[in-house]
Each structure stands twice: as C-alpha cells, then as structure tokens.
Amino acid sequence: MIILGLETSCDETSAAVVVDGRRVLSNVIHSQLVHRRFGGVVPELAGREHIRRIVPIMNEALGAAGKTLADIDGFAATFGPGLVGALLVGLSFAKALAYSTGRPFYAVNHLEGHIAANLLAHEELGEEFLTLLVSGGHTMLVGVNGFGNYTVMGRSLDDASGEAFDKVAKILGLGYPGGAAIDDLAKTGNPAYIRFPRALPDPARIDFSFSGLKTAVALYVKNHPPEEIQHHLADIAASFQEAAVDALCDKTVIALRRTGLSVLALSGGVAANSRLRAKLQAACDHLGVRLVYPPSELCTDNAAMIAAAGAIHLLRGEQSPFDINAIPYQKLI
Ligand code: KG4
Ligand code: ZN
C-alpha cells in the first residue's frame, strides 16, 4: 500500500511517500525560515507559508519516489495537535486529494506519528515498547502495547523538554529553534561547570518539570557579567543539557523497571540529542534493554512518520470521515 503523507502542524511543510508503513520512498521537508527573526513560530505566517509550499513539496515528494498521484493508494495528514491554521492546510489538502481520487484518507495524531517513526526506521521492531516522546510541544513516557494501545506513564507538568532547550538557546543567544545548537555547543563544554536543579527527584513520580531549570539558567545569566557568560557559553549549555538529560534518563529508567519492557524507543525532535542518546544507551546497556531511535530527519517533524501511522490504520481498514476537523490540543489518548 503506497501512502502519501502530509505534515503541516507547525513550521515544517513536509510530504512523503511510504510503502506499507515501513519503507520510505521519499520524505521532503521544508523548514520555514520566515520565523527566525521573530525568535519563535508566528502561527499566521506558518499557515500562509504552508499554503505557498504544499503543492510544490508534494510534487517533489512524488517525483523523488518515482510516483504520480495515480499510484497513491491512500492519503494521510496530521489533524492535531498543532497550530490550527497550519494543520488546516495539510488536512484540507489531503482530504481534497482523497476525495478527488476516490482513495481512502486517514487523519493522523501527530504524537502517534512520532511513535510510528521508530517502526519506519527499524523494520523488525515489534509493537511492544516504552517510548520516550520528547519534542517541542510534548514530553511523555508512553507504554506501547500494540500500535494504537497506549498507557501514558508520565508527562511534563509544565514546559516540554524541547521548549526548555529552545528557551535556554534564546537566553544564550543561540537563535531559534535552539535544541540542535545547544547539542553542538555542549560538545565543547563542561557538563559539571554548574549544577543546575534536577526537578521532581522523588522516585515515586514519573512526571517531568522543566520550567524551573529554564528559570535557573535565566537567573544564572542575569546574575553574572556578560563577558563571563560569553567566555563560558559552552559550559553553561553543557550544564543545562546535562540537567535536562539527567531528568529524562532518571524517569525513563524508573518506567523501564516498573514495566519490565525490554525495548526503549526514543521519538520526537529532542530524540536527536546526542547526549540523551549516549546516556540512555549506557542506562539501557546496564538494564539489558534494547535502545532504538530514528535517524535525526525522522525525529523532528516529517511527513514520512505521518504516512507510516496513516498506513497502519488504513491497512486495518480504518478511515477518517471527511468532516474531521483540525484539533490544536489533541491528546495522544
Ligand atoms: O518533534 P519536533 O520537530 O516538533 C514538535 O513536534 O514539537 O521537535 C522540535 C524540538 C525543538 O524544540 C528543537 O529544539 C528540538 O526538538 N531539537 C533538539 C535537537 N534537535 C531538535 N533538542 C535537543 N537536541 C537536539 N539535537
Ligand atoms: Zn513533532
């Protein structure tokens, strides 16, 4: 089954062609640059940019896959969570394509898309694992017991982990979005330079909190001379990253112990973080757990993961009604 997927929930316009939900033929991602000078995503501009880009990006994805619209067996697009004006572009376009070609259509939950990225990246992966879903909008530990059957074990009580990376990057003058920039800069810094707080140390809790950590970095920067901050920028980035990664690792280990699951799958943009991958690899080695994560281009927002999730539902004979709406605050379950 050849699925065309569309992703327009935030500031990436993406189209992909995926076979049977497991094999990527093409995955074209256009990251909108228009937001950079505002230091964050401007919803109205995101929607307008998606409208401008969606047709050429889809044509590029079809061309790269060596397919035409006539070859597509079904269409999938994100319906939420995300920015409503942005979501509506991909969702409406996918509905129109399905309606006009008479092919089925499935509206995909963006969070389920992130989970599906691992099924795309690891063809032999079964459907039972713990996933640490870490993105710009979400931070959750989810037990997967068959695709579509989820138990949320913990989540952030305030900021998402990616949001903390982005806000700290902004404080340090590293631009937006800044997760990858912190990751790069931290490689040359000392993670033990400052001990920033690790929130919710109580092992009985699996939830996360990142807003205190962000504030601690902001206060540190405010209370030290600018020259000193500039001189130790890499050390501060590394120290912040260490605190964020420690919190993610500690709670993930607790969830792994509690569930007894033998596979940990990372998903979402922050899953691209090199320190998070390294620390979780060490923890998993110790526990005898297999760690998997998608390649970086499938961690951050992309349409291949949306096509993969849509394909799994369509292969089960499930379809979405044409009157389904975009839902900005859609939950995983
Ligand atoms: O999954 P994603 O593309 O979008 C959402 O659904 O939110 O995640 C984007 C987030 C941003 O906050 C970005 O800074 C973060 O992922 N990110 C990273 C890295 N690469 C992207 N955070 C830490 N380290 C990275 N290497
Ligand atoms: Zn995402």
XYZ file of C-alpha atoms and ligand atoms in Angstrom:
360
model
C 0.000 0.000 0.000
C 1.543 3.298 -1.152
C 0.616 6.224 1.097
C 1.181 9.920 0.532
C 1.597 11.651 3.906
C 1.417 15.382 4.649
C 2.649 17.158 7.783
C 1.891 20.844 8.436
C 1.291 21.021 12.199
C 3.907 23.677 12.952
C 6.753 25.170 10.918
C 7.732 22.242 8.692
C 5.929 21.702 5.385
C 6.525 18.065 4.553
C 5.272 15.431 2.107
C 6.367 11.794 1.902
C 5.644 8.603 0.013
C 5.812 5.456 2.153
C 5.174 1.784 1.288
C 3.220 -0.419 3.726
C 4.002 1.939 6.581
C 7.541 0.601 6.775
C 9.572 1.806 3.786
C 10.266 5.432 2.853
C 10.387 6.191 -0.888
C 10.668 9.931 -0.338
C 10.426 12.386 2.552
C 10.676 16.061 1.568
C 10.896 18.514 4.476
C 10.837 22.285 4.123
C 11.659 24.070 7.397
C 10.175 27.552 7.321
C 12.846 30.219 7.814
C 10.393 33.100 7.985
C 10.059 32.719 11.805
C 13.763 33.068 12.640
C 13.774 36.835 13.054
C 10.819 36.604 15.474
C 12.530 34.106 17.791
C 9.591 31.692 17.648
C 6.891 30.399 15.316
C 4.335 33.011 14.180
C 1.138 30.985 13.598
C -0.340 33.181 10.857
C 2.917 33.187 8.889
C 3.214 29.401 9.292
C -0.238 28.849 7.754
C 0.474 31.183 4.836
C 3.850 29.555 4.161
C 2.268 26.069 4.178
C -0.273 27.239 1.565
C 2.550 28.543 -0.632
C 4.645 25.382 -0.296
C 2.292 22.423 -0.062
C 1.796 21.789 -3.808
C 5.467 22.042 -4.854
C 6.562 19.977 -1.842
C 4.023 17.248 -2.675
C 5.159 17.233 -6.319
C 8.773 16.974 -5.193
C 7.925 14.009 -2.929
C 6.033 12.236 -5.725
C 8.870 12.900 -8.183
C 11.580 11.683 -5.789
C 9.564 8.489 -5.195
C 9.099 7.984 -8.957
C 5.322 8.015 -8.483
C 2.330 10.011 -9.712
C -0.927 10.702 -7.866
C -2.477 7.765 -9.738
C -0.075 5.391 -7.903
C -1.193 6.514 -4.417
C -3.449 4.064 -2.566
C -4.328 6.374 0.336
C -3.664 9.770 1.909
C -2.694 10.719 5.451
C -2.307 14.112 7.117
C -1.848 15.422 10.661
C -5.060 16.718 12.286
C -3.579 17.654 15.689
C -2.040 18.651 17.988
C -0.538 21.762 16.414
C -1.325 25.269 15.195
C -4.858 25.288 13.864
C -4.191 27.425 10.783
C -1.151 25.322 9.908
C -2.899 21.984 10.491
C -5.827 23.004 8.286
C -3.599 23.390 5.225
C -2.287 19.803 5.123
C -5.528 18.315 6.415
C -7.744 20.065 3.849
C -5.305 19.307 1.052
C -5.195 15.585 1.924
C -8.993 15.435 2.126
C -9.266 17.101 -1.294
C -6.751 14.665 -2.796
C -8.596 11.674 -1.329
C -11.996 12.976 -2.414
C -10.914 13.752 -5.949
C -9.041 10.475 -6.485
C -11.587 8.305 -4.646
C -8.852 6.897 -2.373
C -9.119 6.482 1.408
C -7.949 9.116 3.855
C -6.725 8.910 7.448
C -6.272 11.845 9.838
C -3.192 11.152 11.964
C -2.481 12.230 15.533
C 0.923 13.954 15.336
C 2.088 12.236 18.550
C 1.235 8.818 17.146
C 3.203 9.862 14.067
C 6.306 10.396 16.235
C 5.806 6.907 17.710
C 5.460 5.426 14.197
C 8.821 6.927 13.182
C 10.521 4.066 15.015
C 8.532 1.451 13.100
C 9.733 3.078 9.885
C 13.319 3.232 10.999
C 13.525 -0.312 12.417
C 11.720 -2.725 10.134
C 11.954 -5.640 12.568
C 10.713 -3.671 15.610
C 7.704 -5.261 17.303
C 4.805 -3.181 18.635
C 5.591 -3.527 22.332
C 7.987 -0.981 23.803
C 8.345 2.012 26.074
C 8.636 5.276 24.182
C 10.132 8.495 25.470
C 8.403 11.112 23.345
C 10.349 14.347 23.593
C 9.503 17.229 21.282
C 8.988 20.981 21.222
C 5.441 20.597 22.497
C 5.452 17.333 24.467
C 7.439 15.247 26.925
C 5.878 11.910 27.813
C 6.696 8.342 28.695
C 4.264 6.045 26.926
C 3.900 2.288 27.178
C 3.030 0.889 23.734
C 1.195 -2.415 23.836
C 0.386 -2.801 20.147
C 0.185 0.219 17.829
C -2.778 2.331 18.987
C -2.847 0.887 22.503
C -1.072 3.354 24.788
C -0.551 3.915 28.507
C 0.775 7.346 29.438
C 3.091 6.726 32.405
C 4.343 10.272 32.908
C 4.449 13.675 31.274
C 5.813 17.158 31.811
C 3.811 19.178 34.300
C 4.917 22.449 32.649
C 7.314 23.103 29.728
C 8.150 20.399 27.200
C 11.817 19.375 27.076
C 12.258 20.832 23.567
C 10.684 24.073 24.748
C 13.283 24.235 27.554
C 16.088 23.690 25.009
C 14.627 26.428 22.788
C 14.135 28.918 25.627
C 17.636 28.352 27.011
C 19.076 28.687 23.497
C 17.316 32.027 23.233
C 18.699 33.142 26.626
C 22.204 32.174 25.451
C 21.725 33.959 22.114
C 21.893 30.784 20.023
C 18.839 31.503 17.828
C 15.603 29.614 17.286
C 14.966 26.695 17.370
C 17.997 26.086 19.503
C 17.986 22.429 20.595
C 20.479 21.324 17.983
C 22.660 24.418 18.610
C 22.864 23.593 22.347
C 23.686 19.980 21.488
C 26.574 21.135 19.241
C 27.922 23.787 21.607
C 27.692 21.471 24.629
C 30.143 19.056 22.980
C 32.954 21.515 23.795
C 31.668 22.421 27.272
C 31.994 21.068 30.790
C 28.689 19.490 31.917
C 29.768 19.749 35.564
C 30.549 23.515 35.374
C 27.274 24.450 37.139
C 24.924 22.046 38.843
C 21.502 23.214 37.662
C 18.496 21.734 39.519
C 17.002 18.357 38.591
C 13.264 18.694 39.257
C 10.989 16.077 40.878
C 13.723 13.814 42.248
C 11.089 11.703 44.077
C 11.466 8.215 42.501
C 7.779 7.515 43.125
C 6.911 10.052 40.415
C 7.476 9.568 36.713
C 6.462 13.115 35.742
C 8.832 15.809 34.490
C 9.202 19.539 35.077
C 11.459 21.835 33.045
C 10.333 25.378 33.763
C 12.411 25.631 36.967
C 15.518 24.552 35.077
C 14.921 27.191 32.411
C 14.460 29.850 35.124
C 17.648 28.694 36.871
C 19.613 29.254 33.643
C 17.944 32.651 33.109
C 18.848 33.740 36.668
C 22.412 32.479 36.308
C 22.856 34.520 33.125
C 21.267 37.593 34.724
C 23.486 37.387 37.813
C 26.844 37.058 36.047
C 28.779 39.589 33.930
C 28.124 39.245 30.168
C 31.853 38.655 29.440
C 31.898 35.717 31.847
C 28.755 34.263 30.265
C 30.241 34.599 26.778
C 33.502 33.014 27.899
C 31.666 30.033 29.429
C 28.807 29.722 26.928
C 29.667 26.098 26.057
C 29.971 25.182 29.763
C 26.559 26.693 30.538
C 24.977 24.925 27.539
C 26.552 21.618 28.599
C 25.469 22.078 32.230
C 21.883 22.851 31.222
C 21.793 19.910 28.804
C 23.152 17.599 31.491
C 20.381 18.573 33.929
C 17.659 18.154 31.282
C 19.047 14.813 30.079
C 19.511 13.522 33.641
C 15.837 14.209 34.404
C 14.757 12.419 31.223
C 17.058 9.449 31.890
C 16.157 9.021 35.556
C 12.403 8.852 34.930
C 12.829 6.626 31.883
C 14.832 4.125 33.925
C 12.104 4.098 36.593
C 9.452 3.463 33.915
C 11.531 0.675 32.353
C 11.964 -1.004 35.731
C 8.278 -0.627 36.539
C 7.011 -2.033 33.232
C 9.709 -4.651 32.639
C 9.622 -3.692 28.934
C 12.752 -4.753 27.066
C 12.774 -2.120 24.306
C 13.044 1.653 24.674
C 12.210 3.763 21.615
C 13.021 7.483 21.541
C 10.865 9.773 19.453
C 10.356 13.487 18.765
C 12.823 16.246 17.957
C 14.781 16.032 21.223
C 15.461 12.335 20.457
C 18.084 13.744 18.069
C 20.079 14.934 21.106
C 23.466 13.218 21.207
C 23.887 13.387 24.991
C 20.399 11.950 25.600
C 21.145 9.071 23.242
C 24.518 8.367 24.876
C 23.236 8.468 28.457
C 20.199 6.329 27.683
C 22.403 3.875 25.810
C 24.539 3.426 28.935
C 21.436 3.026 31.127
C 19.878 0.524 28.710
C 23.101 -1.488 28.486
C 23.050 -1.726 32.274
C 19.397 -2.853 32.321
C 19.692 -5.244 29.367
C 17.189 -3.140 27.400
C 17.418 -2.529 23.648
C 17.510 1.183 22.748
C 16.239 2.348 19.349
C 15.727 5.785 17.859
C 15.032 7.060 14.370
C 17.666 8.875 12.292
C 17.569 12.614 13.042
C 15.453 13.511 9.974
C 12.724 11.158 11.258
C 12.973 12.508 14.848
C 11.994 16.087 14.001
C 8.681 16.777 12.255
C 8.342 14.994 8.923
C 5.613 13.526 6.727
C 7.093 10.012 6.486
C 6.099 9.312 10.101
C 2.589 10.617 9.355
C 2.335 8.387 6.279
C 3.571 5.426 8.356
C 0.976 5.942 11.099
C -1.755 6.525 8.498
C -0.750 3.353 6.659
C -1.074 1.220 9.783
C -4.641 2.441 10.303
C -5.574 2.224 6.614
C -4.166 -1.326 6.402
C -6.511 -2.188 9.301
C -9.402 -0.915 7.183
C -9.852 2.249 9.259
C -10.657 5.540 7.538
C -11.385 9.072 8.743
C -14.567 10.957 7.848
C -14.194 13.999 5.581
C -15.761 16.217 8.243
C -12.947 15.609 10.751
C -11.563 18.960 11.917
C -8.112 20.158 12.969
C -7.774 19.869 16.765
C -4.975 22.074 18.191
C -4.867 20.434 21.653
C -5.473 16.833 20.612
C -4.064 14.366 23.187
C -2.456 11.018 22.409
C -5.212 9.212 24.312
O 9.288 16.935 17.082
P 9.670 18.303 16.703
O 10.293 18.542 15.360
O 8.444 19.284 16.761
C 7.411 19.157 17.664
O 6.505 18.315 17.432
O 7.474 19.910 18.654
O 10.632 18.830 17.854
C 11.232 20.083 17.772
C 12.058 20.278 19.030
C 12.583 21.691 19.173
O 12.313 22.135 20.482
C 14.088 21.531 18.927
O 14.877 22.487 19.604
C 14.311 20.139 19.480
O 13.188 19.397 19.036
N 15.573 19.520 18.989
C 16.596 19.192 19.794
C 17.612 18.674 18.958
N 17.156 18.690 17.664
C 15.891 19.221 17.703
N 16.738 19.296 21.129
C 17.899 18.874 21.666
N 18.921 18.377 20.927
C 18.819 18.258 19.586
N 19.844 17.744 18.870
Zn 6.510 16.874 16.377
